[in-house]
mmCIF file of N, CA and C in Angstrom:
data_model
loop_
_atom_site.group_PDB
_atom_site.id
_atom_site.type_symbol
_atom_site.label_atom_id
_atom_site.label_comp_id
_atom_site.label_asym_id
_atom_site.label_seq_id
_atom_site.Cartn_x
_atom_site.Cartn_y
_atom_site.Cartn_z
ATOM 1 N N MET A 104 -103.064 22.927 100.394
ATOM 2 C CA MET A 104 -104.225 22.953 99.520
ATOM 3 C C MET A 104 -103.739 22.852 98.078
ATOM 4 N N LEU A 105 -104.324 21.930 97.337
ATOM 5 C CA LEU A 105 -104.000 21.742 95.923
ATOM 6 C C LEU A 105 -105.278 21.835 95.105
ATOM 7 N N THR A 106 -105.193 22.530 93.972
ATOM 8 C CA THR A 106 -106.330 22.626 93.062
ATOM 9 C C THR A 106 -105.986 21.892 91.774
ATOM 10 N N PHE A 107 -106.922 21.069 91.320
ATOM 11 C CA PHE A 107 -106.756 20.281 90.102
ATOM 12 C C PHE A 107 -107.828 20.666 89.099
ATOM 13 N N ARG A 108 -107.467 20.687 87.834
ATOM 14 C CA ARG A 108 -108.449 20.763 86.756
ATOM 15 C C ARG A 108 -108.848 19.319 86.454
ATOM 16 N N ILE A 109 -110.149 19.062 86.453
ATOM 17 C CA ILE A 109 -110.653 17.705 86.247
ATOM 18 C C ILE A 109 -111.365 17.639 84.904
ATOM 19 N N GLY A 110 -110.785 16.901 83.977
ATOM 20 C CA GLY A 110 -111.401 16.697 82.673
ATOM 21 C C GLY A 110 -112.473 15.630 82.765
ATOM 22 N N GLY A 111 -113.670 15.928 82.296
ATOM 23 C CA GLY A 111 -114.762 14.968 82.318
ATOM 24 C C GLY A 111 -115.698 15.123 83.501
ATOM 25 N N MET A 112 -115.432 16.102 84.375
ATOM 26 C CA MET A 112 -116.317 16.352 85.521
ATOM 27 C C MET A 112 -117.274 17.472 85.144
ATOM 28 N N ASP A 113 -118.538 17.102 84.893
ATOM 29 C CA ASP A 113 -119.484 18.144 84.503
ATOM 30 C C ASP A 113 -120.873 17.977 85.106
ATOM 31 N N CYS A 114 -121.004 17.081 86.090
ATOM 32 C CA CYS A 114 -122.306 16.935 86.746
ATOM 33 C C CYS A 114 -122.129 16.413 88.172
ATOM 34 N N ALA A 115 -123.203 16.472 88.933
ATOM 35 C CA ALA A 115 -123.165 16.067 90.341
ATOM 36 C C ALA A 115 -122.838 14.582 90.514
ATOM 37 N N GLU A 116 -123.216 13.743 89.552
ATOM 38 C CA GLU A 116 -122.918 12.317 89.653
ATOM 39 C C GLU A 116 -121.413 12.075 89.630
ATOM 40 N N GLU A 117 -120.695 12.822 88.788
ATOM 41 C CA GLU A 117 -119.240 12.664 88.739
ATOM 42 C C GLU A 117 -118.590 13.198 90.012
ATOM 43 N N VAL A 118 -119.142 14.268 90.563
ATOM 44 C CA VAL A 118 -118.648 14.773 91.850
ATOM 45 C C VAL A 118 -118.818 13.694 92.919
ATOM 46 N N ALA A 119 -119.962 13.019 92.926
ATOM 47 C CA ALA A 119 -120.214 11.963 93.910
ATOM 48 C C ALA A 119 -119.206 10.825 93.768
ATOM 49 N N VAL A 120 -118.881 10.454 92.536
ATOM 50 C CA VAL A 120 -117.893 9.394 92.301
ATOM 51 C C VAL A 120 -116.519 9.841 92.797
ATOM 52 N N LEU A 121 -116.141 11.073 92.482
ATOM 53 C CA LEU A 121 -114.851 11.593 92.940
ATOM 54 C C LEU A 121 -114.783 11.611 94.467
ATOM 55 N N LYS A 122 -115.842 12.050 95.110
ATOM 56 C CA LYS A 122 -115.872 12.082 96.576
ATOM 57 C C LYS A 122 -115.706 10.682 97.155
ATOM 58 N N ARG A 123 -116.434 9.729 96.596
ATOM 59 C CA ARG A 123 -116.391 8.358 97.099
ATOM 60 C C ARG A 123 -115.000 7.741 96.923
ATOM 61 N N GLU A 124 -114.387 7.967 95.771
ATOM 62 C CA GLU A 124 -113.099 7.347 95.469
ATOM 63 C C GLU A 124 -111.912 8.072 96.097
ATOM 64 N N LEU A 125 -111.982 9.395 96.181
ATOM 65 C CA LEU A 125 -110.843 10.167 96.681
ATOM 66 C C LEU A 125 -110.928 10.470 98.170
ATOM 67 N N GLY A 126 -112.123 10.427 98.742
ATOM 68 C CA GLY A 126 -112.291 10.716 100.165
ATOM 69 C C GLY A 126 -111.332 9.943 101.058
ATOM 70 N N PRO A 127 -111.253 8.617 100.911
ATOM 71 C CA PRO A 127 -110.339 7.853 101.761
ATOM 72 C C PRO A 127 -108.867 8.232 101.556
ATOM 73 N N LEU A 128 -108.522 8.650 100.366
ATOM 74 C CA LEU A 128 -107.139 9.012 100.047
ATOM 75 C C LEU A 128 -106.716 10.313 100.723
ATOM 76 N N VAL A 129 -107.668 11.220 100.954
ATOM 77 C CA VAL A 129 -107.341 12.540 101.508
ATOM 78 C C VAL A 129 -107.783 12.706 102.963
ATOM 79 N N GLY A 130 -108.328 11.657 103.571
ATOM 80 C CA GLY A 130 -108.733 11.744 104.965
ATOM 81 C C GLY A 130 -110.178 12.137 105.175
ATOM 82 N N GLY A 131 -110.996 12.009 104.145
ATOM 83 C CA GLY A 131 -112.424 12.290 104.275
ATOM 84 C C GLY A 131 -112.948 13.186 103.175
ATOM 85 N N GLU A 132 -114.208 12.945 102.803
ATOM 86 C CA GLU A 132 -114.852 13.717 101.732
ATOM 87 C C GLU A 132 -114.917 15.203 102.041
ATOM 88 N N GLU A 133 -114.956 15.552 103.334
ATOM 89 C CA GLU A 133 -115.048 16.964 103.713
ATOM 90 C C GLU A 133 -113.785 17.745 103.355
ATOM 91 N N ARG A 134 -112.735 17.058 102.952
ATOM 92 C CA ARG A 134 -111.490 17.717 102.543
ATOM 93 C C ARG A 134 -111.423 17.953 101.037
ATOM 94 N N LEU A 135 -112.537 17.751 100.365
ATOM 95 C CA LEU A 135 -112.626 17.970 98.923
ATOM 96 C C LEU A 135 -113.676 19.034 98.637
ATOM 97 N N THR A 136 -113.353 19.987 97.771
ATOM 98 C CA THR A 136 -114.346 20.949 97.295
ATOM 99 C C THR A 136 -114.328 20.921 95.772
ATOM 100 N N PHE A 137 -115.482 21.221 95.173
ATOM 101 C CA PHE A 137 -115.643 21.120 93.729
ATOM 102 C C PHE A 137 -116.239 22.389 93.162
ATOM 103 N N ASP A 138 -115.778 22.758 91.970
ATOM 104 C CA ASP A 138 -116.327 23.892 91.226
ATOM 105 C C ASP A 138 -116.662 23.367 89.832
ATOM 106 N N LEU A 139 -117.916 22.992 89.637
ATOM 107 C CA LEU A 139 -118.333 22.420 88.352
ATOM 108 C C LEU A 139 -118.204 23.414 87.208
ATOM 109 N N MET A 140 -118.504 24.679 87.471
ATOM 110 C CA MET A 140 -118.446 25.684 86.402
ATOM 111 C C MET A 140 -117.043 25.813 85.816
ATOM 112 N N ASN A 141 -116.037 25.690 86.668
ATOM 113 C CA ASN A 141 -114.656 25.826 86.213
ATOM 114 C C ASN A 141 -113.945 24.491 86.067
ATOM 115 N N GLY A 142 -114.621 23.400 86.395
ATOM 116 C CA GLY A 142 -114.037 22.069 86.249
ATOM 117 C C GLY A 142 -112.854 21.830 87.162
ATOM 118 N N THR A 143 -112.945 22.333 88.404
ATOM 119 C CA THR A 143 -111.833 22.159 89.328
ATOM 120 C C THR A 143 -112.260 21.457 90.609
ATOM 121 N N MET A 144 -111.268 20.856 91.231
ATOM 122 C CA MET A 144 -111.428 20.208 92.525
ATOM 123 C C MET A 144 -110.271 20.671 93.396
ATOM 124 N N THR A 145 -110.567 21.055 94.629
ATOM 125 C CA THR A 145 -109.525 21.460 95.563
ATOM 126 C C THR A 145 -109.460 20.448 96.693
ATOM 127 N N VAL A 146 -108.227 20.047 97.023
ATOM 128 C CA VAL A 146 -107.978 19.120 98.117
ATOM 129 C C VAL A 146 -107.436 19.933 99.284
ATOM 130 N N LEU A 147 -108.146 19.901 100.400
ATOM 131 C CA LEU A 147 -107.788 20.687 101.578
ATOM 132 C C LEU A 147 -106.997 19.850 102.578
ATOM 133 N N ALA A 148 -106.070 19.038 102.064
ATOM 134 C CA ALA A 148 -105.247 18.176 102.908
ATOM 135 C C ALA A 148 -103.931 17.931 102.182
ATOM 136 N N PRO A 149 -102.863 17.692 102.935
ATOM 137 C CA PRO A 149 -101.602 17.354 102.275
ATOM 138 C C PRO A 149 -101.717 15.984 101.604
ATOM 139 N N VAL A 150 -101.388 15.945 100.332
ATOM 140 C CA VAL A 150 -101.503 14.697 99.573
ATOM 141 C C VAL A 150 -100.542 14.755 98.391
ATOM 142 N N ASP A 151 -100.069 13.594 97.961
ATOM 143 C CA ASP A 151 -99.209 13.502 96.784
ATOM 144 C C ASP A 151 -100.077 13.718 95.542
ATOM 145 N N PRO A 152 -99.815 14.783 94.768
ATOM 146 C CA PRO A 152 -100.654 15.049 93.591
ATOM 147 C C PRO A 152 -100.687 13.891 92.603
ATOM 148 N N GLU A 153 -99.596 13.149 92.499
ATOM 149 C CA GLU A 153 -99.562 12.025 91.560
ATOM 150 C C GLU A 153 -100.563 10.941 91.948
ATOM 151 N N LYS A 154 -100.795 10.763 93.236
ATOM 152 C CA LYS A 154 -101.785 9.769 93.681
ATOM 153 C C LYS A 154 -103.193 10.194 93.275
ATOM 154 N N ILE A 155 -103.475 11.481 93.391
ATOM 155 C CA ILE A 155 -104.788 11.999 92.981
ATOM 156 C C ILE A 155 -104.960 11.827 91.477
ATOM 157 N N ILE A 156 -103.950 12.223 90.713
ATOM 158 C CA ILE A 156 -104.008 12.145 89.251
ATOM 159 C C ILE A 156 -104.227 10.701 88.800
ATOM 160 N N ALA A 157 -103.503 9.763 89.413
ATOM 161 C CA ALA A 157 -103.634 8.351 89.040
ATOM 162 C C ALA A 157 -105.018 7.808 89.390
ATOM 163 N N ARG A 158 -105.535 8.159 90.561
ATOM 164 C CA ARG A 158 -106.851 7.656 90.980
ATOM 165 C C ARG A 158 -107.956 8.213 90.088
ATOM 166 N N VAL A 159 -107.855 9.490 89.730
ATOM 167 C CA VAL A 159 -108.857 10.103 88.848
ATOM 168 C C VAL A 159 -108.824 9.427 87.477
ATOM 169 N N ALA A 160 -107.636 9.116 86.981
ATOM 170 C CA ALA A 160 -107.504 8.447 85.682
ATOM 171 C C ALA A 160 -108.192 7.080 85.697
ATOM 172 N N LYS A 161 -108.113 6.368 86.817
ATOM 173 C CA LYS A 161 -108.773 5.061 86.927
ATOM 174 C C LYS A 161 -110.290 5.180 86.845
ATOM 175 N N MET A 162 -110.808 6.387 87.107
ATOM 176 C CA MET A 162 -112.256 6.624 87.041
ATOM 177 C C MET A 162 -112.691 7.101 85.664
ATOM 178 N N GLY A 163 -111.762 7.174 84.709
ATOM 179 C CA GLY A 163 -112.113 7.585 83.357
ATOM 180 C C GLY A 163 -112.128 9.087 83.141
ATOM 181 N N MET A 164 -111.566 9.834 84.091
ATOM 182 C CA MET A 164 -111.451 11.287 83.953
ATOM 183 C C MET A 164 -109.971 11.638 83.964
ATOM 184 N N SER A 165 -109.659 12.904 83.794
ATOM 185 C CA SER A 165 -108.263 13.330 83.856
ATOM 186 C C SER A 165 -108.115 14.410 84.916
ATOM 187 N N ALA A 166 -106.916 14.505 85.480
ATOM 188 C CA ALA A 166 -106.628 15.527 86.489
ATOM 189 C C ALA A 166 -105.248 16.103 86.226
ATOM 190 N N ALA A 167 -105.125 17.408 86.426
ATOM 191 C CA ALA A 167 -103.839 18.091 86.319
ATOM 192 C C ALA A 167 -103.843 19.237 87.313
ATOM 193 N N LEU A 168 -102.693 19.510 87.894
ATOM 194 C CA LEU A 168 -102.611 20.643 88.813
ATOM 195 C C LEU A 168 -103.001 21.913 88.085
ATOM 196 N N ALA A 169 -103.774 22.752 88.746
ATOM 197 C CA ALA A 169 -104.325 23.959 88.122
ATOM 198 C C ALA A 169 -103.406 25.164 88.255
ATOM 199 N N GLY A 170 -102.210 24.995 88.752
ATOM 200 C CA GLY A 170 -101.280 26.112 88.824
ATOM 201 C C GLY A 170 -101.497 27.025 90.007
ATOM 202 N N GLY A 171 -102.142 26.529 91.059
ATOM 203 C CA GLY A 171 -102.296 27.291 92.284
ATOM 204 C C GLY A 171 -103.440 28.277 92.308
ATOM 205 N N GLU A 172 -104.287 28.301 91.266
ATOM 206 C CA GLU A 172 -105.435 29.205 91.272
ATOM 207 C C GLU A 172 -106.500 28.664 92.211
ATOM 208 N N PRO A 173 -107.100 29.512 93.040
ATOM 209 C CA PRO A 173 -108.159 29.018 93.923
ATOM 210 C C PRO A 173 -109.382 28.559 93.138
ATOM 211 N N ALA A 174 -109.982 27.465 93.571
ATOM 212 C CA ALA A 174 -111.117 26.888 92.850
ATOM 213 C C ALA A 174 -112.346 27.779 92.898
ATOM 214 N N ASP A 175 -112.514 28.557 93.978
ATOM 215 C CA ASP A 175 -113.725 29.355 94.104
ATOM 216 C C ASP A 175 -113.450 30.833 93.885
ATOM 217 N N GLU A 176 -112.514 31.155 93.045
ATOM 218 C CA GLU A 176 -112.109 32.517 92.759
ATOM 219 C C GLU A 176 -113.271 33.398 92.323
ATOM 220 N N HIS A 177 -114.231 32.835 91.604
ATOM 221 C CA HIS A 177 -115.349 33.614 91.088
ATOM 222 C C HIS A 177 -116.536 33.635 92.046
ATOM 223 N N GLY A 178 -116.445 32.880 93.110
ATOM 224 C CA GLY A 178 -117.499 32.864 94.119
ATOM 225 C C GLY A 178 -118.812 32.320 93.596
ATOM 226 N N GLY A 179 -119.606 31.803 94.454
ATOM 227 C CA GLY A 179 -120.945 31.367 94.109
ATOM 228 C C GLY A 179 -121.025 30.117 93.261
ATOM 229 N N GLY A 180 -120.000 29.779 92.493
ATOM 230 C CA GLY A 180 -120.076 28.625 91.619
ATOM 231 C C GLY A 180 -119.556 27.369 92.263
ATOM 232 N N SER A 181 -119.057 27.450 93.452
ATOM 233 C CA SER A 181 -118.471 26.279 94.046
ATOM 234 C C SER A 181 -119.471 25.517 94.876
ATOM 235 N N TRP A 182 -119.303 24.208 94.867
ATOM 236 C CA TRP A 182 -120.192 23.324 95.595
ATOM 237 C C TRP A 182 -119.342 22.494 96.530
ATOM 238 N N ARG A 183 -119.665 22.488 97.773
ATOM 239 C CA ARG A 183 -118.926 21.692 98.736
ATOM 240 C C ARG A 183 -119.878 20.672 99.324
ATOM 241 N N GLY A 184 -119.451 19.421 99.260
ATOM 242 C CA GLY A 184 -120.364 18.412 99.746
ATOM 243 C C GLY A 184 -119.818 17.466 100.695
#
């Protein structure tokens, strides 16, 4: 499991774009979770972080590893789609 801070992700439309573009890379959209309040995305599959970072950059957003903090640490703010 890897958690990324996503710069520029602040609405459901951007989550939908991330799901569509990253889903095939991680083995399906169900392996992605999002926390809009904290601007994080968690990948629940083994994946090369550099591939995620590069793909997110192509979408006009930025991604960086969040240092291992769980995306839903505060509870209730996470959205899984």
